[in-house]
Coordinates of C-alpha atoms and ligand atoms in Angstrom, one line a residue:
Chain A
M165 CA 111.1 141.3 119.4
N166 CA 109.0 144.2 118.1
R167 CA 106.6 141.3 117.1
V168 CA 106.9 139.4 120.6
L169 CA 106.2 142.8 122.1
R170 CA 102.9 143.5 120.1
S171 CA 101.6 140.1 121.0
A172 CA 102.2 140.7 124.3
V173 CA 100.5 144.2 124.6
F174 CA 97.6 142.9 122.7
F175 CA 96.9 139.7 124.9
L176 CA 97.4 141.7 128.1
L177 CA 94.8 144.4 126.7
I178 CA 92.5 141.7 126.5
A179 CA 93.3 140.3 130.0
L180 CA 92.8 143.7 131.3
L181 CA 89.4 144.4 129.5
W182 CA 88.2 141.1 131.1
Q183 CA 89.5 141.9 134.2
G184 CA 87.4 145.2 133.9
I185 CA 84.5 143.6 132.8
A186 CA 84.6 141.1 135.6
M187 CA 85.1 143.7 138.2
S188 CA 82.2 146.0 137.2
E189 CA 79.9 143.4 138.2
R190 CA 77.4 143.7 135.3
L191 CA 77.8 139.9 134.9
S192 CA 77.9 137.2 138.0
S193 CA 81.3 135.8 138.6
Y194 CA 79.4 132.6 138.0
L195 CA 79.0 133.6 134.5
L196 CA 82.4 135.4 134.0
P197 CA 85.1 134.6 136.3
S198 CA 87.7 137.5 136.8
P199 CA 91.0 136.4 135.3
L200 CA 92.8 136.4 138.8
S201 CA 90.1 133.7 139.8
V202 CA 91.1 131.4 136.6
V203 CA 94.9 131.8 137.4
R204 CA 93.9 131.0 141.1
Y205 CA 92.2 127.7 139.8
L206 CA 95.3 126.8 137.7
Y207 CA 97.7 127.2 140.4
G208 CA 95.8 125.5 142.9
A209 CA 95.1 122.6 140.3
V210 CA 98.7 122.4 139.3
V211 CA 99.8 122.5 143.1
D212 CA 97.4 119.4 144.1
L213 CA 98.5 117.8 140.6
S214 CA 94.9 117.1 139.7
L215 CA 95.5 119.2 136.1
F216 CA 98.5 117.0 135.4
A217 CA 96.7 113.7 136.1
A218 CA 93.9 114.8 134.0
A219 CA 96.1 116.5 131.2
W220 CA 98.2 112.6 131.3
V221 CA 95.0 110.8 131.0
T222 CA 94.0 112.4 127.9
L223 CA 97.4 112.6 126.2
K224 CA 97.7 109.0 126.7
R225 CA 94.4 108.2 124.9
L226 CA 95.4 110.7 122.3
V227 CA 99.0 109.8 121.5
L228 CA 98.0 106.0 121.4
G229 CA 94.9 106.3 119.5
Y230 CA 97.3 108.6 117.0
A231 CA 99.9 106.1 116.9
I232 CA 97.5 103.5 116.1
G233 CA 96.0 105.5 113.3
L234 CA 99.5 106.1 111.7
L235 CA 100.2 102.8 112.3
F236 CA 97.2 101.3 110.1
G237 CA 96.7 104.6 107.9
L238 CA 100.4 104.8 106.5
P239 CA 100.5 101.4 105.3
L240 CA 97.0 101.1 104.2
G241 CA 97.3 104.5 102.3
L242 CA 100.4 102.6 100.1
L243 CA 98.3 99.9 99.5
T244 CA 95.2 101.7 98.2
A245 CA 97.6 104.0 96.1
E246 CA 99.6 100.8 94.6
F247 CA 96.5 98.2 94.1
R248 CA 93.5 99.4 92.0
L249 CA 91.7 96.6 94.2
C250 CA 92.6 98.1 97.6
R251 CA 91.7 101.4 96.1
D252 CA 88.1 100.3 94.9
T253 CA 87.9 98.9 98.6
I254 CA 89.1 100.2 101.2
G255 CA 89.9 103.6 99.4
L256 CA 86.5 104.0 99.0
L257 CA 85.6 103.1 102.3
A258 CA 88.1 105.7 103.8
L259 CA 86.6 108.2 101.5
G260 CA 83.4 108.0 102.9
L261 CA 84.4 107.5 106.7
Q262 CA 86.6 110.9 106.5
T263 CA 83.3 112.8 105.6
L264 CA 81.9 111.8 109.0
P265 CA 82.6 113.9 111.6
S266 CA 84.6 111.6 114.2
I267 CA 82.3 112.8 117.1
C268 CA 79.4 110.4 115.7
W269 CA 81.4 107.6 116.2
V270 CA 80.8 108.0 120.1
P271 CA 77.4 106.5 120.3
L272 CA 78.8 103.2 118.4
A273 CA 81.8 103.1 120.3
L274 CA 79.8 103.3 123.6
L275 CA 77.6 100.5 122.3
W276 CA 80.3 98.0 121.6
F277 CA 82.9 99.0 124.2
G278 CA 81.1 100.5 127.2
Q279 CA 82.4 103.2 129.2
T280 CA 86.0 102.1 129.0
E281 CA 89.2 103.3 127.5
S282 CA 88.8 101.1 124.3
A283 CA 85.7 103.3 123.6
M284 CA 88.1 106.7 123.8
L285 CA 90.8 104.9 121.7
F286 CA 88.2 104.0 119.2
V287 CA 86.9 107.2 118.6
V288 CA 90.6 108.9 118.7
I289 CA 91.6 105.9 115.9
M290 CA 88.4 106.6 113.7
G291 CA 89.1 110.4 113.8
S292 CA 92.9 109.9 112.5
L293 CA 92.8 106.9 110.3
W294 CA 91.1 107.8 107.4
S295 CA 92.5 111.4 107.0
V296 CA 96.2 109.6 107.3
L297 CA 95.3 106.9 104.8
I298 CA 93.8 109.6 102.3
A299 CA 96.8 111.8 102.5
T300 CA 99.3 109.1 101.8
Q301 CA 97.2 107.7 99.1
T302 CA 97.2 110.9 97.4
G303 CA 100.8 111.8 98.1
V304 CA 101.9 108.4 96.4
Q305 CA 99.7 108.8 93.7
T306 CA 100.5 112.6 92.7
M307 CA 103.9 111.8 92.9
P308 CA 106.0 112.6 89.3
P309 CA 106.7 108.9 88.4
I310 CA 110.2 110.1 87.0
Y311 CA 111.4 109.8 90.5
V312 CA 111.0 106.0 90.5
R313 CA 112.3 105.5 87.1
A314 CA 115.4 107.7 88.3
A315 CA 115.9 105.6 91.3
R316 CA 115.7 102.5 89.3
T317 CA 118.5 103.2 87.0
M318 CA 120.5 103.9 90.0
G319 CA 119.8 100.2 91.5
S320 CA 117.0 100.8 93.8
K321 CA 114.1 98.4 93.8
G322 CA 111.4 96.8 96.1
L323 CA 111.4 97.9 99.8
H324 CA 114.2 100.5 99.3
T325 CA 112.4 102.2 96.6
W326 CA 109.2 102.3 99.0
L327 CA 111.4 104.0 101.8
K328 CA 114.1 106.0 100.2
V329 CA 111.8 107.5 97.0
I330 CA 107.9 107.0 97.3
L331 CA 107.5 107.9 101.0
P332 CA 109.7 110.9 101.0
A333 CA 108.6 112.1 97.6
S334 CA 104.8 112.2 99.0
L335 CA 106.3 113.8 102.5
P336 CA 104.4 117.0 101.8
F337 CA 101.0 115.4 101.6
L338 CA 102.1 113.0 104.5
V339 CA 102.9 115.7 106.8
S340 CA 99.6 117.5 105.9
G341 CA 97.5 114.6 106.4
M342 CA 99.1 113.8 109.6
K343 CA 98.5 117.2 111.0
Q344 CA 94.9 117.0 109.7
G345 CA 95.0 113.4 111.3
W346 CA 96.0 115.1 114.7
A347 CA 93.5 118.1 114.6
F348 CA 90.5 115.5 114.1
A349 CA 91.8 113.3 117.1
W350 CA 92.1 115.8 119.3
R351 CA 88.7 117.6 118.6
S352 CA 87.0 114.2 118.7
L353 CA 88.5 113.1 122.0
M354 CA 87.8 116.2 123.7
A355 CA 84.1 116.0 122.5
A356 CA 83.9 112.4 123.5
E357 CA 85.5 113.3 127.1
I358 CA 82.7 116.0 127.7
Y359 CA 79.9 113.7 126.5
V360 CA 80.9 110.5 128.3
T361 CA 82.1 109.6 131.9
I362 CA 84.9 107.2 131.5
L363 CA 85.0 104.9 134.5
T364 CA 88.9 104.3 134.3
G365 CA 90.3 107.7 133.8
F366 CA 89.7 111.4 134.2
G367 CA 90.7 113.6 131.6
L368 CA 91.2 117.1 130.7
G369 CA 87.1 117.1 128.9
Q370 CA 85.7 115.4 132.0
L371 CA 87.7 118.0 134.2
L372 CA 85.9 120.8 132.1
H373 CA 82.6 118.8 132.4
Y374 CA 82.5 118.7 136.0
G375 CA 83.5 122.6 136.0
R376 CA 80.1 123.1 134.1
E377 CA 78.3 120.7 136.9
L378 CA 79.8 122.7 139.7
H379 CA 78.9 125.9 138.5
A380 CA 83.0 126.4 138.7
M381 CA 83.6 128.7 135.8
D382 CA 87.0 129.6 136.8
Q383 CA 87.8 125.7 136.2
V384 CA 86.2 125.7 132.7
I385 CA 88.0 128.6 131.3
G386 CA 91.1 127.3 133.3
V387 CA 91.0 123.8 131.5
M388 CA 90.2 125.7 128.1
L389 CA 93.2 127.5 128.4
V390 CA 95.0 124.5 129.1
I391 CA 93.8 122.7 126.3
V392 CA 94.7 125.6 123.8
L393 CA 98.3 125.3 125.1
I394 CA 98.7 121.6 124.3
G395 CA 97.2 122.1 120.9
L396 CA 99.6 124.7 120.4
L397 CA 102.6 122.9 121.9
A398 CA 101.7 119.8 119.7
D399 CA 101.8 121.7 116.8
R400 CA 105.3 123.4 117.6
L401 CA 107.1 120.3 119.1
F402 CA 106.1 117.8 116.5
F403 CA 104.7 119.8 113.2
S404 CA 106.4 122.9 113.0
P405 CA 109.9 121.2 112.6
W406 CA 108.3 119.0 109.9
E407 CA 106.8 122.0 107.8
R408 CA 110.2 124.0 108.4
F409 CA 111.9 121.1 106.7
L410 CA 109.4 120.8 104.0
Y411 CA 109.8 124.7 103.3
R412 CA 113.4 124.6 103.2
R413 CA 113.9 121.5 101.0
W414 CA 111.1 121.8 98.5
G415 CA 110.7 125.4 98.6
A416 CA 107.4 127.4 98.3
T417 CA 105.4 124.4 97.6
G418 CA 106.1 122.8 100.6
Chain B
M290 CA 129.9 102.1 53.0
T291 CA 133.5 102.2 54.1
T292 CA 133.3 101.0 57.6
R293 CA 133.2 97.5 56.5
L294 CA 136.1 97.6 55.1
Q295 CA 138.0 99.6 58.0
E296 CA 136.6 97.2 60.3
E297 CA 138.8 94.6 58.5
L298 CA 141.9 96.6 58.2
T299 CA 141.9 98.2 61.8
N300 CA 141.9 97.3 65.2
V301 CA 138.6 98.6 65.9
P302 CA 137.1 99.4 69.6
P303 CA 134.7 96.7 70.5
V304 CA 130.9 97.1 70.4
K305 CA 129.6 98.7 73.7
L306 CA 126.1 99.1 72.9
S307 CA 124.0 97.5 70.2
V308 CA 120.4 97.9 69.2
Q309 CA 119.3 94.9 67.0
G310 CA 116.1 95.2 65.2
V311 CA 114.0 96.7 68.3
S312 CA 110.4 97.5 67.8
K313 CA 108.2 99.2 70.4
S314 CA 104.4 100.2 70.4
F315 CA 102.2 101.6 72.9
R316 CA 98.2 101.3 73.1
V317 CA 96.8 104.6 73.3
K318 CA 93.2 104.8 73.9
G319 CA 92.8 101.6 71.9
A320 CA 94.8 102.7 69.1
C321 CA 98.3 101.3 68.7
V322 CA 101.0 103.7 68.3
Q323 CA 104.4 102.4 66.6
A324 CA 107.0 104.5 68.7
L325 CA 109.9 102.5 67.4
R326 CA 110.2 100.1 64.0
N327 CA 113.2 97.7 63.5
V328 CA 115.6 100.1 64.6
T329 CA 119.2 99.3 64.7
I330 CA 121.9 101.1 66.5
R331 CA 125.6 100.4 67.4
V332 CA 127.7 102.6 69.8
D333 CA 131.2 101.7 70.1
E334 CA 133.5 101.8 73.6
G335 CA 134.0 105.3 74.5
E336 CA 131.8 106.5 71.3
Y337 CA 129.7 110.0 71.7
V338 CA 126.8 109.4 69.5
C339 CA 123.8 111.9 68.9
L340 CA 120.4 110.8 68.3
V341 CA 118.7 113.6 66.4
G342 CA 114.9 113.7 65.6
K343 CA 111.7 115.7 65.6
S344 CA 109.4 115.6 69.0
G345 CA 107.6 112.0 68.9
C346 CA 110.2 109.8 66.7
G347 CA 111.0 107.6 69.8
K348 CA 114.1 108.7 71.2
S349 CA 113.3 108.8 74.7
T350 CA 111.3 105.1 74.1
L351 CA 114.9 104.4 72.8
L352 CA 116.7 105.1 75.9
N353 CA 114.1 103.9 78.2
L354 CA 114.4 100.6 76.4
I355 CA 118.5 100.5 76.7
A356 CA 118.2 101.6 80.5
A357 CA 115.7 98.5 80.5
L358 CA 113.1 100.6 82.2
D359 CA 110.7 99.2 79.7
R360 CA 111.0 96.1 77.3
P361 CA 111.1 96.0 73.7
D362 CA 108.3 94.0 71.8
A363 CA 110.9 92.5 69.4
G364 CA 114.8 92.7 68.7
E365 CA 117.6 92.7 71.3
I366 CA 119.7 95.4 73.3
L367 CA 123.2 94.3 74.1
V368 CA 125.6 95.6 76.1
D369 CA 129.0 94.2 75.9
G370 CA 127.2 91.3 73.8
S371 CA 125.2 90.2 76.7
P372 CA 121.3 91.2 76.6
V373 CA 120.1 94.0 79.2
T374 CA 117.4 92.4 81.3
Q375 CA 117.1 95.1 84.1
P376 CA 118.3 98.4 85.0
G377 CA 121.7 98.7 85.9
R378 CA 124.3 101.1 87.3
D379 CA 126.8 100.4 84.0
R380 CA 124.1 102.3 82.2
M381 CA 123.1 105.9 83.8
V382 CA 120.3 108.2 82.5
M383 CA 120.2 111.7 82.8
F384 CA 116.6 112.7 82.1
Q385 CA 114.7 115.3 79.8
E386 CA 113.0 116.6 82.7
T387 CA 114.8 117.4 86.1
A388 CA 114.8 114.1 88.1
L389 CA 116.5 115.3 91.3
F390 CA 115.0 114.5 94.4
P391 CA 113.8 117.4 96.2
W392 CA 113.8 115.6 99.7
L393 CA 117.6 115.3 99.4
D394 CA 120.2 118.3 99.3
V395 CA 122.7 118.1 96.2
L396 CA 124.9 115.8 97.9
G397 CA 122.3 113.5 98.9
N398 CA 121.4 113.2 95.3
V399 CA 124.9 112.5 94.1
L400 CA 125.3 109.8 97.1
F401 CA 122.1 108.3 96.2
G402 CA 123.6 106.0 93.4
L403 CA 126.5 105.4 95.4
K404 CA 124.8 104.2 98.6
L405 CA 123.3 101.5 96.4
K406 CA 126.7 100.5 95.0
P407 CA 128.5 97.5 97.1
N408 CA 131.9 97.8 98.7
L409 CA 132.3 101.4 99.0
T410 CA 132.8 102.8 102.6
K411 CA 131.3 105.7 103.6
K412 CA 134.6 107.7 103.3
D413 CA 134.7 106.5 99.5
R414 CA 131.3 107.6 98.9
L415 CA 131.8 111.0 100.1
E416 CA 135.2 111.5 98.4
V417 CA 133.8 110.0 95.0
A418 CA 130.7 112.4 95.4
S419 CA 132.7 115.5 96.0
F420 CA 135.3 114.4 93.3
Y421 CA 132.1 114.4 90.7
L422 CA 130.7 117.9 92.3
D423 CA 134.0 119.3 92.0
M424 CA 134.1 118.2 87.9
V425 CA 130.6 119.9 87.4
G426 CA 131.6 123.2 89.3
L427 CA 129.2 122.7 92.3
K428 CA 131.6 122.0 94.9
S429 CA 130.6 125.1 96.9
F430 CA 127.0 124.0 96.3
T431 CA 127.2 120.7 98.3
H432 CA 124.8 121.6 100.7
A433 CA 122.3 123.5 98.9
N434 CA 118.7 122.5 98.2
I435 CA 117.6 121.7 95.1
H436 CA 114.8 124.4 94.8
E437 CA 117.5 126.9 95.0
L438 CA 119.6 126.2 92.1
S439 CA 118.9 127.4 88.6
G440 CA 118.2 125.4 85.7
G441 CA 121.6 124.9 84.5
M442 CA 122.9 124.2 87.9
K443 CA 120.1 121.6 88.3
Q444 CA 121.1 119.5 85.1
R445 CA 124.9 119.8 86.7
V446 CA 123.8 118.1 89.9
A447 CA 122.2 115.5 87.3
L448 CA 125.2 114.9 85.6
A449 CA 127.5 114.4 88.6
R450 CA 124.6 112.3 90.0
A451 CA 124.7 110.3 86.4
L452 CA 128.4 110.0 86.7
A453 CA 129.1 109.2 90.3
P454 CA 128.3 105.4 90.1
N455 CA 130.9 105.3 87.2
P456 CA 128.7 103.7 84.5
R457 CA 130.2 102.7 81.3
V458 CA 127.4 104.1 79.2
L459 CA 125.8 107.4 80.0
L460 CA 122.4 107.8 78.3
M461 CA 121.4 111.3 78.1
D462 CA 117.8 112.4 77.2
E463 CA 117.5 116.1 76.0
P464 CA 119.2 116.9 78.9
F465 CA 119.8 120.8 78.1
G466 CA 116.3 121.2 76.3
A467 CA 115.0 123.6 79.1
L468 CA 118.1 126.0 79.1
D469 CA 118.8 129.1 77.8
A470 CA 121.3 129.6 75.0
L471 CA 124.2 130.7 77.0
T472 CA 124.0 128.4 79.9
R473 CA 123.6 125.6 77.1
E474 CA 126.9 126.7 75.5
K475 CA 128.7 126.8 78.8
L476 CA 127.7 123.2 79.3
Y477 CA 128.7 121.8 75.7
V478 CA 132.4 123.1 76.6
D479 CA 132.2 121.3 80.0
I480 CA 130.6 117.8 79.0
Q481 CA 133.0 117.8 76.2
N482 CA 135.9 118.3 78.7
I483 CA 134.2 115.7 80.9
W484 CA 134.0 113.4 78.2
L485 CA 137.7 113.5 77.4
K486 CA 138.8 113.0 80.5
R487 CA 136.4 109.8 81.5
R488 CA 135.6 108.7 77.9
K489 CA 132.3 107.4 78.8
T490 CA 130.2 105.7 75.7
I491 CA 127.6 108.4 75.4
L492 CA 124.2 108.0 73.9
F493 CA 122.9 111.6 73.4
V494 CA 119.2 112.7 72.5
T495 CA 118.4 116.2 70.9
H496 CA 116.2 117.8 68.6
N497 CA 118.9 120.3 67.9
V498 CA 121.3 119.7 64.9
R499 CA 123.9 122.0 65.9
E500 CA 123.9 120.5 69.5
A501 CA 124.4 117.1 67.8
V502 CA 127.3 118.2 65.7
C503 CA 129.2 120.2 68.8
L504 CA 129.1 117.0 70.9
G505 CA 128.9 113.6 68.9
D506 CA 131.4 111.6 66.8
R507 CA 128.2 110.3 64.9
V508 CA 124.9 111.8 64.3
I509 CA 121.9 109.4 63.9
L510 CA 118.7 111.1 62.6
M511 CA 115.5 109.7 63.2
A512 CA 112.1 110.1 61.9
P513 CA 108.6 109.4 63.2
E514 CA 105.3 107.4 62.5
P515 CA 107.0 105.0 63.0
G516 CA 110.1 106.0 64.8
R517 CA 112.9 104.6 62.7
V518 CA 116.4 105.3 61.9
I519 CA 116.9 107.2 58.6
E520 CA 120.6 108.5 57.9
E521 CA 123.8 108.3 59.9
F522 CA 126.6 111.1 59.7
D523 CA 130.4 110.9 61.1
I524 CA 131.4 114.3 62.3
D525 CA 135.3 114.4 62.2
L526 CA 136.0 117.8 63.9
E527 CA 138.7 118.6 66.1
R528 CA 137.9 118.6 69.6
P529 CA 137.0 120.7 72.0
R530 CA 134.5 122.0 69.6
D531 CA 132.9 125.4 69.2
I532 CA 129.1 125.5 68.6
N533 CA 129.5 128.7 66.9
S534 CA 132.6 127.8 64.4
V535 CA 132.1 128.0 60.8
A536 CA 133.3 124.1 60.1
L537 CA 130.6 123.0 62.8
A538 CA 127.5 125.0 60.9
E539 CA 128.5 123.5 57.6
H540 CA 128.1 120.0 59.1
A541 CA 125.1 121.3 60.8
T542 CA 123.6 122.6 57.2
R543 CA 124.2 119.5 55.4
I544 CA 122.5 117.4 58.0
T545 CA 119.6 119.9 57.7
R546 CA 119.5 119.7 54.2
V547 CA 118.7 116.0 54.4
L548 CA 116.2 116.6 56.8
K549 CA 114.7 119.0 54.8
E550 CA 114.5 116.8 51.6
R551 CA 112.1 114.9 53.8
P552 CA 108.8 117.0 54.1
R553 CA 107.8 115.3 57.3
E554 CA 111.0 116.1 59.3
Q555 CA 111.1 119.9 58.8
E556 CA 110.4 121.0 62.3
V557 CA 113.9 119.9 63.7
D558 CA 115.7 123.3 64.8
E559 CA 119.0 123.9 62.6
Ligands
LIG831 N1 104.2 105.2 77.9 C1 104.0 105.7 76.7 N2 102.7 105.6 76.4 C2 101.9 105.6 75.3 N3 102.5 106.2 74.2 C3 104.1 106.4 74.2 C4 104.8 106.2 75.9 N4 105.7 106.5 75.5 C5 106.0 107.0 74.3 N5 104.6 106.9 73.6 C6 104.3 107.4 72.1 O1 105.4 107.1 71.6 C7 106.3 108.1 70.5 C8 107.5 108.2 70.5 O2 107.4 108.9 72.0 P1 108.8 109.4 72.7 O3 110.1 108.3 72.5 O4 108.9 110.2 74.0 O5 109.5 110.3 71.4 P2 110.9 111.6 71.7 O6 111.4 111.5 72.8 O7 111.4 111.4 70.3 O8 110.0 112.8 71.2 C9 105.1 109.2 70.8 O9 104.0 109.1 69.7 C10 104.4 108.8 72.2 O10 103.3 109.5 72.3
LIG832 MG1 111.7 112.5 74.7

């Protein structure tokens, strides 16, 4: 309770300071809108549903692209961990592409797919795929081989060993890789949405972009807050439970 | 050698496990290391046999071959007269390092092998698992996580996990090597009780002569480079045995003396 109170007081102080600076009118409201006007914008955007519509478009791109990234990244990571041939080919490719900031894919995506949903998806997939792949590979390769031997003496083989031993044994790496993949996907999607007008859907990034074009700083800051909120929620809903599980089961190393 | 004669005269138990002229080498950085050369061992049904030898004499290699986690270069390994070709629940292994699965709790670890055993209902499996957890004295830790257990408790879970699928042969590779003396002494008592109750055929690896004398019906000495059997001792002491008893110490001294006469094998613990 004490900690909640402390945080609440801290953020309240920031809001008060912000309101104070805004009211002193040193900066024009076009540069620094007051917190109240941001709240007013958020209220309006919630009531006319424009905020939900934009968040829906963005999340759809993000979740779909991320799911495809996982769908390919996990099995490819298993393959590169298991077969030297895959490691020397796909593994090397992944290692190289992972270092590429995923926003760098945007120009190429636009050339290939035009201003479409596919371009957005492509950027998100490229953002998540490689780090998921590499985390899977690392997880499987650093797993103590004794686990597989022990499982074999108990009658486990083939697919059962993969699903019940190798995958769970690499879980600490998988979760951190998936989290990193998610962060990369989220950042690159935001960058792409701000950078590119997509005709088929109007996401949060575009809302931010038009806020600037219209000199509506209350909208810009309001949308930024929503983006922070979505990031926090995703962390709490998807990743924290896994991390708590890892910590409980593995102890401090998880 | 009176065993031949005894075999002729008495109704001896059937041979459970037979290792016949087994050799195994590994290639390490281009060089060839002969881990085992022409090793022959037989273990009778329900017998508790200890393998003793200094580190590197091929004890783990031999256990891995019997578990069929690896294949011999030459020779044959028979269980109940038929050659082993793949790992099986009839031969369970307790490993040197802890091989418990950290992503499962204690019960999950014990259930792992049971879930792979056909013809058991979920209820059966839970009953069997809790029976063995009770036997090793960890009933109240059923839902504990592995990292919360002490070294001794971990090895007890490993023992319960190995016993649960009801193997006839138990292969144990220095299971108590990493434990402190007091914990070990407690486990000597428990493992003897369990063995008396369940009558498994046990092949137990250790580098501690006293431990071997305390637990085994028979102690087989091995020597390294190349790994081979050098001598066998029958231990005819009453059970349960106390590791600190005088009679046991006498046996241990006799075996250690044999080891000391061989200049290479002095590093074995007394
Ligand atoms: N997988 C392996 N690869 C290469 N060398 C091995 C392997 N396993 C064992 N050896 C070698 O074989 C010899 C016997 O090893 P091991 O069976 O582990 O002995 P012990 O268990 O008696 O200490 C050692 O020289 C070891 O280096
Ligand atoms: Mg060993």
